[in-house]
Coordinates of N, CA, C and O in Angstrom, one line a residue:
M1 N 194.4 174.9 53.6 CA 195.2 176.1 53.3 C 194.3 177.1 52.6 O 194.3 178.3 52.9
K2 N 193.4 176.6 51.7 CA 192.6 177.5 50.9 C 191.6 178.2 51.9 O 191.3 179.4 51.7
K3 N 191.1 177.5 52.8 CA 190.2 178.1 53.8 C 190.8 179.2 54.6 O 190.2 180.2 54.9
A4 N 192.1 179.0 55.0 CA 192.8 180.0 55.7 C 193.0 181.2 54.9 O 192.9 182.4 55.4
V5 N 193.4 181.1 53.7 CA 193.6 182.2 52.8 C 192.3 183.0 52.5 O 192.2 184.2 52.6
L6 N 191.2 182.2 52.3 CA 189.9 182.8 52.1 C 189.4 183.6 53.4 O 188.9 184.7 53.3
L7 N 189.6 183.0 54.5 CA 189.3 183.6 55.8 C 190.1 184.9 56.0 O 189.5 186.0 56.3
L8 N 191.4 184.9 55.7 CA 192.2 186.0 55.9 C 191.8 187.1 54.9 O 191.7 188.3 55.3
T9 N 191.4 186.8 53.7 CA 191.0 187.7 52.7 C 189.7 188.4 53.2 O 189.5 189.6 53.1
L10 N 188.7 187.6 53.7 CA 187.5 188.2 54.1 C 187.6 189.1 55.3 O 186.9 190.1 55.4
V11 N 188.6 188.8 56.1 CA 188.9 189.7 57.3 C 189.6 191.0 56.8 O 189.3 192.1 57.3
A12 N 190.5 190.8 55.9 CA 191.4 191.9 55.5 C 190.7 193.0 54.6 O 191.0 194.1 54.7
L13 N 189.8 192.5 53.8 CA 189.1 193.4 52.9 C 188.4 194.6 53.6 O 188.6 195.7 53.2
P14 N 187.5 194.4 54.6 CA 186.9 195.5 55.2 C 187.9 196.4 55.9 O 187.7 197.6 55.9
V15 N 188.9 195.9 56.5 CA 190.0 196.7 57.1 C 190.7 197.5 56.1 O 190.9 198.7 56.3
F16 N 191.0 196.9 55.0 CA 191.7 197.7 53.9 C 190.8 198.8 53.4 O 191.2 199.9 53.1
A17 N 189.5 198.5 53.2 CA 188.5 199.5 52.7 C 188.5 200.7 53.6 O 188.4 201.8 53.1
V18 N 188.5 200.5 54.9 CA 188.4 201.6 55.8 C 189.7 202.5 55.7 O 189.6 203.7 55.6
F19 N 190.9 201.9 55.6 CA 192.1 202.6 55.6 C 192.4 203.2 54.2 O 193.1 204.2 54.1
S20 N 191.7 202.7 53.1 CA 192.0 203.2 51.8 C 190.9 204.2 51.4 O 190.9 204.7 50.3
Q21 N 189.9 204.5 52.3 CA 188.8 205.4 51.9 C 189.4 206.8 51.6 O 190.2 207.3 52.4
K22 N 188.9 207.4 50.5 CA 189.4 208.7 50.2 C 188.8 209.7 51.1 O 187.7 209.6 51.6
M23 N 189.6 210.7 51.4 CA 189.2 211.8 52.4 C 189.2 213.1 51.7 O 190.0 213.4 50.7
S24 N 188.4 214.1 52.2 CA 188.5 215.5 51.8 C 189.0 216.3 53.0 O 188.7 215.9 54.1
T25 N 189.7 217.3 52.7 CA 190.1 218.3 53.7 C 189.2 219.5 53.7 O 189.0 220.1 52.7
L26 N 188.7 219.8 54.9 CA 187.9 221.0 55.1 C 188.7 222.0 55.9 O 189.1 221.7 57.0
K27 N 189.0 223.1 55.3 CA 189.7 224.2 56.1 C 188.7 225.3 56.3 O 188.0 225.8 55.4
V28 N 188.5 225.7 57.6 CA 187.6 226.7 58.0 C 188.4 227.9 58.5 O 189.1 227.9 59.5
D29 N 188.3 229.1 57.8 CA 188.8 230.3 58.2 C 187.7 231.1 58.8 O 186.6 231.2 58.2
Y30 N 187.8 231.7 60.0 CA 186.7 232.4 60.6 C 187.2 233.7 61.3 O 188.4 233.8 61.7
S31 N 186.3 234.6 61.4 CA 186.6 235.9 62.1 C 185.3 236.5 62.6 O 184.2 236.1 62.2
F32 N 185.5 237.4 63.6 CA 184.4 238.1 64.1 C 184.4 239.5 63.6 O 185.5 240.1 63.3
K33 N 183.3 240.1 63.5 CA 183.1 241.5 62.9 C 182.2 242.3 63.8 O 181.2 241.7 64.3
N34 N 182.5 243.6 63.9 CA 181.6 244.5 64.7 C 181.6 244.1 66.2 O 180.5 244.2 66.8
L35 N 182.7 243.8 66.8 CA 182.7 243.4 68.2 C 182.4 244.7 69.0 O 182.7 245.8 68.7
V36 N 181.8 244.4 70.2 CA 181.4 245.5 71.1 C 182.7 245.6 72.0 O 183.2 244.6 72.5
E37 N 183.1 246.9 72.2 CA 184.2 247.1 73.1 C 184.0 246.5 74.5 O 183.0 246.6 75.1
G38 N 185.1 245.8 74.9 CA 185.0 245.2 76.2 C 184.5 243.8 76.2 O 184.5 243.1 77.3
Y39 N 184.2 243.3 75.0 CA 183.6 241.9 74.9 C 184.4 241.1 73.9 O 183.9 240.4 73.0
D40 N 185.7 241.1 74.1 CA 186.6 240.3 73.2 C 187.0 239.0 73.9 O 188.1 238.9 74.4
H41 N 186.0 238.1 73.8 CA 186.2 236.8 74.5 C 187.3 235.9 73.9 O 187.5 236.0 72.7
Q42 N 187.8 235.1 74.8 CA 188.7 234.0 74.3 C 187.7 232.9 73.7 O 186.7 232.6 74.2
T43 N 188.1 232.4 72.5 CA 187.2 231.5 71.8 C 187.9 230.3 71.2 O 189.1 230.4 71.0
V44 N 187.2 229.2 71.0 CA 187.6 228.1 70.2 C 186.5 227.7 69.3 O 185.3 228.0 69.6
T45 N 186.8 227.1 68.2 CA 185.7 226.7 67.3 C 185.9 225.2 67.0 O 187.0 224.7 66.8
K46 N 184.8 224.5 67.1 CA 184.8 223.0 67.0 C 184.0 222.6 65.7 O 183.0 223.2 65.4
I47 N 184.5 221.6 65.0 CA 183.9 221.1 63.8 C 183.3 219.7 64.2 O 184.0 218.8 64.7
F48 N 182.0 219.5 63.9 CA 181.3 218.3 64.1 C 180.9 217.7 62.8 O 180.3 218.5 62.0
V49 N 181.2 216.5 62.5 CA 180.7 215.8 61.3 C 179.8 214.7 61.7 O 180.2 213.8 62.4
D50 N 178.6 214.8 61.2 CA 177.5 213.8 61.5 C 177.5 213.6 63.1 O 177.5 212.5 63.6
D51 N 177.5 214.7 63.8 CA 177.4 214.8 65.2 C 178.6 214.3 66.0 O 178.5 214.1 67.2
E52 N 179.7 214.1 65.3 CA 180.9 213.6 66.0 C 182.0 214.7 65.9 O 182.3 215.2 64.8
L53 N 182.6 215.1 67.0 CA 183.6 216.1 67.1 C 184.8 215.5 66.3 O 185.4 214.5 66.7
V54 N 185.3 216.3 65.3 CA 186.5 215.9 64.5 C 187.6 216.9 64.6 O 188.8 216.5 64.3
A55 N 187.4 218.1 65.0 CA 188.5 219.1 65.1 C 188.1 220.2 66.0 O 187.0 220.5 66.2
E56 N 189.2 220.8 66.6 CA 189.0 222.0 67.5 C 190.2 223.0 67.2 O 191.3 222.6 67.1
S57 N 189.8 224.2 67.1 CA 190.8 225.3 66.8 C 191.7 225.5 68.0 O 191.3 225.1 69.1
T58 N 192.7 226.3 67.8 CA 193.4 226.9 69.0 C 192.6 228.0 69.6 O 191.7 228.5 69.0
Q59 N 192.9 228.3 70.8 CA 192.2 229.4 71.6 C 192.8 230.7 71.1 O 194.0 230.9 71.1
K60 N 191.9 231.6 70.8 CA 192.3 233.0 70.4 C 191.2 234.0 70.8 O 190.0 233.6 71.0
S61 N 191.5 235.2 70.9 CA 190.5 236.3 71.1 C 189.6 236.4 69.9 O 190.1 236.2 68.8
E62 N 188.4 236.8 70.1 CA 187.5 237.1 69.0 C 188.1 238.0 68.0 O 187.8 237.9 66.8
S63 N 188.8 239.0 68.4 CA 189.4 240.0 67.5 C 190.5 239.5 66.6 O 190.9 240.2 65.7
K64 N 190.9 238.3 66.8 CA 192.0 237.6 66.0 C 191.4 236.6 65.1 O 190.7 235.6 65.6
P65 N 191.5 236.6 63.8 CA 191.1 235.6 62.9 C 191.7 234.3 63.3 O 192.8 234.2 63.8
N66 N 191.1 233.2 63.0 CA 191.6 231.8 63.3 C 191.2 230.8 62.2 O 190.4 231.1 61.4
T67 N 191.9 229.7 62.3 CA 191.6 228.6 61.3 C 191.6 227.3 62.0 O 192.3 227.1 63.0
V68 N 190.8 226.4 61.5 CA 190.7 225.0 61.9 C 190.5 224.1 60.7 O 189.7 224.5 59.8
S69 N 191.1 223.0 60.7 CA 191.0 222.0 59.5 C 190.7 220.6 60.0 O 191.0 220.3 61.2
C70 N 190.1 219.9 59.1 CA 189.8 218.5 59.5 C 189.7 217.6 58.2 O 189.6 218.2 57.1
Q71 N 189.7 216.3 58.4 CA 189.6 215.3 57.3 C 188.2 214.8 57.4 O 187.7 214.4 58.5
I72 N 187.5 214.7 56.2 CA 186.1 214.2 56.2 C 186.1 213.1 55.1 O 186.6 213.3 54.0
P73 N 185.6 211.9 55.4 CA 185.4 210.9 54.4 C 184.6 211.4 53.2 O 183.6 212.1 53.4
R74 N 184.9 211.0 52.0 CA 184.1 211.4 50.9 C 182.7 210.8 51.0 O 182.5 209.8 51.6
G75 N 181.8 211.6 50.5 CA 180.4 211.2 50.6 C 179.5 212.3 51.3 O 180.0 213.4 51.5
E76 N 178.3 212.0 51.5 CA 177.3 213.0 52.1 C 177.4 213.1 53.6 O 177.4 212.1 54.2
H77 N 177.6 214.3 54.1 CA 177.7 214.5 55.5 C 177.1 215.8 56.0 O 176.9 216.8 55.2
T78 N 176.7 215.8 57.2 CA 176.2 217.1 57.9 C 177.3 217.6 58.7 O 177.9 216.9 59.5
V79 N 177.7 218.9 58.4 CA 178.8 219.5 59.1 C 178.2 220.6 60.0 O 177.4 221.4 59.5
R80 N 178.6 220.7 61.3 CA 178.2 221.7 62.2 C 179.4 222.3 62.8 O 180.2 221.6 63.4
I81 N 179.5 223.7 62.7 CA 180.7 224.4 63.2 C 180.1 225.3 64.3 O 179.2 226.1 64.1
V82 N 180.7 225.1 65.5 CA 180.2 225.9 66.7 C 181.4 226.6 67.3 O 182.4 226.0 67.6
N83 N 181.2 227.9 67.6 CA 182.2 228.7 68.3 C 181.8 228.7 69.8 O 180.6 228.8 70.2
Y84 N 182.8 228.5 70.6 CA 182.7 228.5 72.1 C 183.4 229.7 72.7 O 184.5 230.0 72.2
A85 N 182.8 230.3 73.6 CA 183.4 231.5 74.3 C 183.8 231.1 75.8 O 183.0 230.3 76.4
L86 N 184.9 231.6 76.2 CA 185.3 231.4 77.6 C 184.7 232.5 78.5 O 185.0 233.6 78.3
Y87 N 183.8 232.1 79.4 CA 183.1 233.1 80.2 C 183.2 232.6 81.7 O 182.7 231.5 82.0
E88 N 183.8 233.4 82.5 CA 184.0 233.1 83.9 C 184.5 231.6 84.1 O 184.0 230.9 85.0
G89 N 185.5 231.3 83.3 CA 186.2 230.0 83.5 C 185.5 228.8 82.9 O 186.0 227.7 83.0
N90 N 184.4 229.0 82.2 CA 183.7 227.9 81.6 C 183.5 228.2 80.1 O 183.3 229.3 79.6
W91 N 183.7 227.1 79.3 CA 183.4 227.2 77.8 C 181.9 227.0 77.6 O 181.3 226.0 78.1
E92 N 181.3 227.9 76.8 CA 179.9 227.8 76.5 C 179.7 228.1 75.0 O 180.5 228.9 74.5
E93 N 178.7 227.5 74.4 CA 178.4 227.8 73.0 C 178.1 229.3 72.9 O 177.3 229.9 73.7
H94 N 178.6 229.9 71.9 CA 178.4 231.4 71.6 C 177.1 231.5 70.9 O 177.0 231.6 69.7
T95 N 176.0 231.5 71.7 CA 174.6 231.5 71.1 C 173.8 232.6 71.8 O 174.1 233.0 73.0
I96 N 172.7 233.0 71.2 CA 171.8 233.9 71.8 C 171.2 233.3 73.0 O 171.0 234.0 74.0
E97 N 170.9 232.0 73.0 CA 170.4 231.3 74.2 C 171.3 231.5 75.4 O 170.8 231.6 76.5
N98 N 172.6 231.6 75.2 CA 173.5 231.8 76.3 C 173.9 233.3 76.5 O 174.9 233.6 77.1
E99 N 173.0 234.1 76.0 CA 173.0 235.6 76.2 C 174.2 236.3 75.4 O 174.7 237.3 75.9
Y100 N 174.6 235.7 74.3 CA 175.5 236.4 73.4 C 174.7 237.1 72.3 O 173.5 236.9 72.1
S101 N 175.3 238.0 71.6 CA 174.6 238.8 70.6 C 174.2 238.1 69.3 O 173.2 238.4 68.7
I102 N 174.9 237.0 69.0 CA 174.6 236.2 67.8 C 174.8 234.7 68.1 O 175.5 234.3 69.1
D103 N 174.2 233.9 67.2 CA 174.5 232.5 67.2 C 175.7 232.3 66.3 O 175.7 232.4 65.1
A104 N 176.9 232.0 66.9 CA 178.1 231.8 66.2 C 178.2 230.3 65.9 O 179.0 229.5 66.3
V105 N 177.2 229.9 65.0 CA 177.0 228.5 64.6 C 176.7 228.4 63.2 O 176.0 229.3 62.7
Y106 N 177.3 227.4 62.5 CA 177.1 227.3 61.0 C 176.9 225.8 60.7 O 177.7 225.0 61.1
E107 N 175.8 225.5 60.0 CA 175.6 224.1 59.7 C 175.2 223.9 58.3 O 174.5 224.8 57.7
F108 N 175.7 222.8 57.6 CA 175.3 222.6 56.3 C 175.5 221.1 55.9 O 176.2 220.4 56.6
D109 N 174.8 220.7 54.9 CA 174.9 219.4 54.3 C 175.7 219.5 53.1 O 175.5 220.4 52.3
Q110 N 176.6 218.5 52.8 CA 177.5 218.6 51.7 C 177.9 217.2 51.2 O 178.2 216.3 52.0
K111 N 177.9 217.0 49.9 CA 178.5 215.8 49.4 C 179.9 216.1 49.1 O 180.2 216.8 48.2
F112 N 180.8 215.5 49.9 CA 182.2 215.8 49.7 C 182.8 214.9 48.6 O 182.8 213.6 48.7
K113 N 183.2 215.5 47.5 CA 183.7 214.7 46.3 C 185.2 215.1 46.0 O 185.9 214.3 45.5
K114 N 185.5 216.4 46.3 CA 186.8 216.9 46.0 C 187.8 216.7 47.1 O 187.4 216.3 48.2
A115 N 189.1 216.9 46.8 CA 190.1 216.7 47.9 C 190.2 217.8 48.9 O 190.4 217.6 50.0
K116 N 189.9 219.0 48.4 CA 189.9 220.2 49.3 C 188.7 221.1 49.2 O 188.2 221.4 48.2
Y117 N 188.3 221.6 50.4 CA 187.2 222.5 50.5 C 187.7 223.6 51.5 O 188.4 223.4 52.5
K118 N 187.2 224.9 51.2 CA 187.6 226.0 52.1 C 186.3 226.7 52.4 O 185.5 227.0 51.5
L119 N 186.0 226.9 53.7 CA 184.8 227.6 54.2 C 185.3 228.9 54.9 O 186.1 228.8 55.8
T120 N 184.8 230.0 54.5 CA 185.1 231.3 55.2 C 183.8 231.7 55.9 O 182.8 231.8 55.4
L121 N 184.0 231.8 57.3 CA 182.9 232.2 58.1 C 183.1 233.5 58.7 O 184.3 233.9 59.1
V122 N 182.1 234.3 58.8 CA 182.1 235.6 59.5 C 181.0 235.6 60.5 O 179.8 235.5 60.2
F123 N 181.4 235.8 61.8 CA 180.5 235.9 62.9 C 180.3 237.4 63.1 O 181.1 238.0 63.8
D124 N 179.3 238.0 62.5 CA 179.1 239.5 62.5 C 178.1 239.8 63.6 O 176.9 239.4 63.5
I125 N 178.6 240.5 64.6 CA 177.7 240.8 65.7 C 176.5 241.6 65.3 O 175.4 241.5 65.9
D126 N 176.6 242.4 64.2 CA 175.4 243.2 63.8 C 174.5 242.4 62.9 O 173.3 242.7 62.9
S127 N 175.0 241.5 62.1 CA 174.1 240.8 61.1 C 174.0 239.3 61.2 O 173.4 238.7 60.3
G128 N 174.8 238.7 62.1 CA 174.7 237.2 62.2 C 175.8 236.5 61.5 O 176.8 237.1 61.1
T129 N 175.7 235.2 61.4 CA 176.7 234.3 60.9 C 176.5 234.1 59.4 O 175.4 233.8 59.0
T130 N 177.6 234.2 58.6 CA 177.5 233.9 57.2 C 178.7 233.0 56.8 O 179.8 233.1 57.5
G131 N 178.5 232.2 55.8 CA 179.5 231.3 55.4 C 179.6 231.2 53.9 O 178.6 231.3 53.2
K132 N 180.8 231.0 53.3 CA 181.0 230.8 51.9 C 181.9 229.6 51.7 O 183.1 229.6 52.1
L133 N 181.3 228.5 51.1 CA 182.1 227.3 50.9 C 182.6 227.3 49.4 O 181.8 227.5 48.5
K134 N 183.9 227.0 49.3 CA 184.5 226.8 48.0 C 185.1 225.5 47.8 O 185.6 224.9 48.8

């Protein structure tokens, strides 16, 4: 009986640790600035944590601000936020390489310790992408 209880405990502890891990919420508010007339693409923004897709925004025009949120385990992580534009029926990264005016991409490393974080991103066609994390 002792062996069965010990075995059950050894199996249950790692499972419990995963489910009891504290999480941080990251809310990303983003908008485009200085759009060129006639180029108001439909977009979505995706959040990748340690190269894994964890969230995707709703689809909206660039001219409309949008928000996307996700849960991130506490600890050190690399976060990459990428905006995608719908062009001729295909979603593509909104980057200079894909012939857009700016790289609508933001990447940072962060030690997540608090319960909530808010990132405000501005994809400015004239001056590039900027972000402010609180």
